[in-house]
Short mmCIF file of C-alpha atoms in Angstrom, two decimals:
data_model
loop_
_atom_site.label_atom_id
_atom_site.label_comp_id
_atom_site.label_asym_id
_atom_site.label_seq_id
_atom_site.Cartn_x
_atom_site.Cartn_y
_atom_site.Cartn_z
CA UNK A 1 -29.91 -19.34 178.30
CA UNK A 2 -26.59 -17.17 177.68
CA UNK A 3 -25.77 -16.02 174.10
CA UNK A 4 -22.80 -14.30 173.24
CA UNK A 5 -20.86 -12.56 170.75
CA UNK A 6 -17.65 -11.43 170.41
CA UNK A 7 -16.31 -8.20 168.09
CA UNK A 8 -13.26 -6.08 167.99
CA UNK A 9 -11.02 -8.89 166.00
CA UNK A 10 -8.98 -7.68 162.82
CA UNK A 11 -5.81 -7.53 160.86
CA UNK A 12 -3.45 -5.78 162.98
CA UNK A 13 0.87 -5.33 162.88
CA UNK A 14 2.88 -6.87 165.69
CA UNK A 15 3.27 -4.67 168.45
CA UNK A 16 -0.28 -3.65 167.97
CA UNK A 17 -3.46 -3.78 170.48
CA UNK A 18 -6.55 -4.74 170.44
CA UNK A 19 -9.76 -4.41 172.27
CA UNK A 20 -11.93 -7.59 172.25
CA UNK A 21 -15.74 -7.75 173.63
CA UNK A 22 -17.85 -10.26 174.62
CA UNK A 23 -21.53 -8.82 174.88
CA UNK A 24 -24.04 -11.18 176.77
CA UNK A 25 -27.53 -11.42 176.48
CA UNK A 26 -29.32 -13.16 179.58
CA UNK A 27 -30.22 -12.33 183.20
CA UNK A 28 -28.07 -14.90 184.28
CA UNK A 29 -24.72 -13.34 183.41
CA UNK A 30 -23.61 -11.79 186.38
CA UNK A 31 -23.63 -14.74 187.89
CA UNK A 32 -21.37 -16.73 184.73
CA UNK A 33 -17.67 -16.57 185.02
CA UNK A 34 -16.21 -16.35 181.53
CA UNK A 35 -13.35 -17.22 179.73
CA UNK A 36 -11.68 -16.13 176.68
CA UNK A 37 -10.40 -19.47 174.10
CA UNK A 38 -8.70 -19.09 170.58
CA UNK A 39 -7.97 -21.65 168.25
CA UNK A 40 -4.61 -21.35 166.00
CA UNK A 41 -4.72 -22.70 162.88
CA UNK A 42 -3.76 -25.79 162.74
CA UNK A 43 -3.67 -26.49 166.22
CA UNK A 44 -5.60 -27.19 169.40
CA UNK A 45 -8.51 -24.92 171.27
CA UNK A 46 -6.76 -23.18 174.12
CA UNK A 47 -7.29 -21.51 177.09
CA UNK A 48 -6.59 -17.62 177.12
CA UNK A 49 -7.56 -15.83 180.25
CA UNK A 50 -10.74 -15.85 182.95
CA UNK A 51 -12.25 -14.15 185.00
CA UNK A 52 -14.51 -14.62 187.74
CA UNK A 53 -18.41 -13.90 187.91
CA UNK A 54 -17.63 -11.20 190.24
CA UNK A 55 -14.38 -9.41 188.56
CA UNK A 56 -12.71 -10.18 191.23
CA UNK A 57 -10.47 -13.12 190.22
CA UNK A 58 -8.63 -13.37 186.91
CA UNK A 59 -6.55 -16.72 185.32
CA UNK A 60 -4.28 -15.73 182.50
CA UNK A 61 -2.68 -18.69 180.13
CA UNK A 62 1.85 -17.92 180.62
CA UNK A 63 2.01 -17.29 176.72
CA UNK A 64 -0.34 -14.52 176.88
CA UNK A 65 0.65 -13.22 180.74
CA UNK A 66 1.52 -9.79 180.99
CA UNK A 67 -0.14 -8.75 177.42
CA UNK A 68 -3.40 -9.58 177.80
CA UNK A 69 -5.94 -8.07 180.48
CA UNK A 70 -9.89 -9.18 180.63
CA UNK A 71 -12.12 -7.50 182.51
CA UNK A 72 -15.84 -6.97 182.54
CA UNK A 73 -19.03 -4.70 183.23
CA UNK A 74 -21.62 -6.74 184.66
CA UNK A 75 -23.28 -3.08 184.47
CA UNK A 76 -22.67 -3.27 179.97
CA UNK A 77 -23.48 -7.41 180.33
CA UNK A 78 -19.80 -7.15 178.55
CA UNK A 79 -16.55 -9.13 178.87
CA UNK A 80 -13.75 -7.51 177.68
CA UNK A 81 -10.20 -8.54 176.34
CA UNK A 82 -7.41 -5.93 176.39
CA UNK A 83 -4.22 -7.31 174.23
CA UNK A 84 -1.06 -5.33 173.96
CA UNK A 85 1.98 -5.83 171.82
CA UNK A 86 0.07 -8.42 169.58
CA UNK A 87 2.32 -11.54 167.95
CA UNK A 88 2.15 -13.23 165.00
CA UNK A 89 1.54 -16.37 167.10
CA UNK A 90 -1.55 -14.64 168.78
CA UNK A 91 -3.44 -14.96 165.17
CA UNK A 92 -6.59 -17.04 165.78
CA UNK A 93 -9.98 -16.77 165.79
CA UNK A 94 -10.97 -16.01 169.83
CA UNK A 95 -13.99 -17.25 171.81
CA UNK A 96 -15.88 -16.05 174.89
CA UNK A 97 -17.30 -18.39 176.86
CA UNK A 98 -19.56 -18.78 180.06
CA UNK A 99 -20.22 -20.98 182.96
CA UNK A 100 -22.80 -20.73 185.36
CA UNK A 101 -19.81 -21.45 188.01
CA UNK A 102 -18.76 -18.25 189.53
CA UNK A 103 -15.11 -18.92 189.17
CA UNK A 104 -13.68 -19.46 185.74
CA UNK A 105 -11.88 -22.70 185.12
CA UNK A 106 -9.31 -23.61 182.11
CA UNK A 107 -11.09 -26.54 181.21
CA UNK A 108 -13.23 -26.24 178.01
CA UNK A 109 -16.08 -28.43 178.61
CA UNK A 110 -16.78 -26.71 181.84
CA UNK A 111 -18.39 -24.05 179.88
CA UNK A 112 -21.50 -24.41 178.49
CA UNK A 113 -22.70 -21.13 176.20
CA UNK A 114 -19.83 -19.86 173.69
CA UNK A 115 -19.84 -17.25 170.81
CA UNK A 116 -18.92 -17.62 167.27
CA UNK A 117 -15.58 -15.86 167.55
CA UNK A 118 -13.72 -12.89 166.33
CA UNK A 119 -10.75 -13.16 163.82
CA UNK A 120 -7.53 -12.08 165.03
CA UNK A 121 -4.92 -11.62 162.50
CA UNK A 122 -1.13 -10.02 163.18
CA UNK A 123 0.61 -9.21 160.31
CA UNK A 124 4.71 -9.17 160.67
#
């Protein structure tokens, strides 16, 4: 088993960063590729960004390329999610997920352990 939970949402102004973790708990989770998910209101899961059990590989959704950076410390059992200049249209509430595949995919049900999500709010 793999449980995680995500911090470092908040109300933040556009233009704004943010630091998002994903701590893990589970002696399996170096071997997990993970993958960052937010859900809108009023719209549709999505994928964000992956990375690979390793580091080594990262996938980055185009509306979020360029802004946002994940990266993690197998060391800290933590995923993390850099975001830089922060839209209104990035306001959701963001999920880490894991999959005992060692690289991440952008397909939802491939992932079988996800956290309870972190509010991210950007004011304009």
């Amino acid at each position: 088993q793999v449980q995680l939970v995500e911090s470092g949402g908040g109300l933040v102004q556009a233009g704004g960063s943010l630091r998002l973790s994903c701590a893990a708990s589970g002696r399996t989770f170096s071997s997990c590729a993970v993958a960052w998910f937010r859900r809108a209101p009023g719209k549709e899961r999505e994928f964000v960004a992956g990375i690979s059990a390793g580091g080594g590989f990262t996938d980055y959704a185009d509306s979020v390329k360029g802004r946002f950076v994940v990266s993690r410390d197998n060391g800290k059992s933590t995923v993390y999610l850099q975001i830089t200049v922060l839209k209104p249209e990035d306001t959701a509430v963001y999920y880490c997920a894991a999959t005992t595949r060692y690289a991440s995919t952008r397909a939802s049900n491939a992932y079988g352990y996800w956290g309870q999500g972190t509010q991210v709010t950007v004011s304009s």
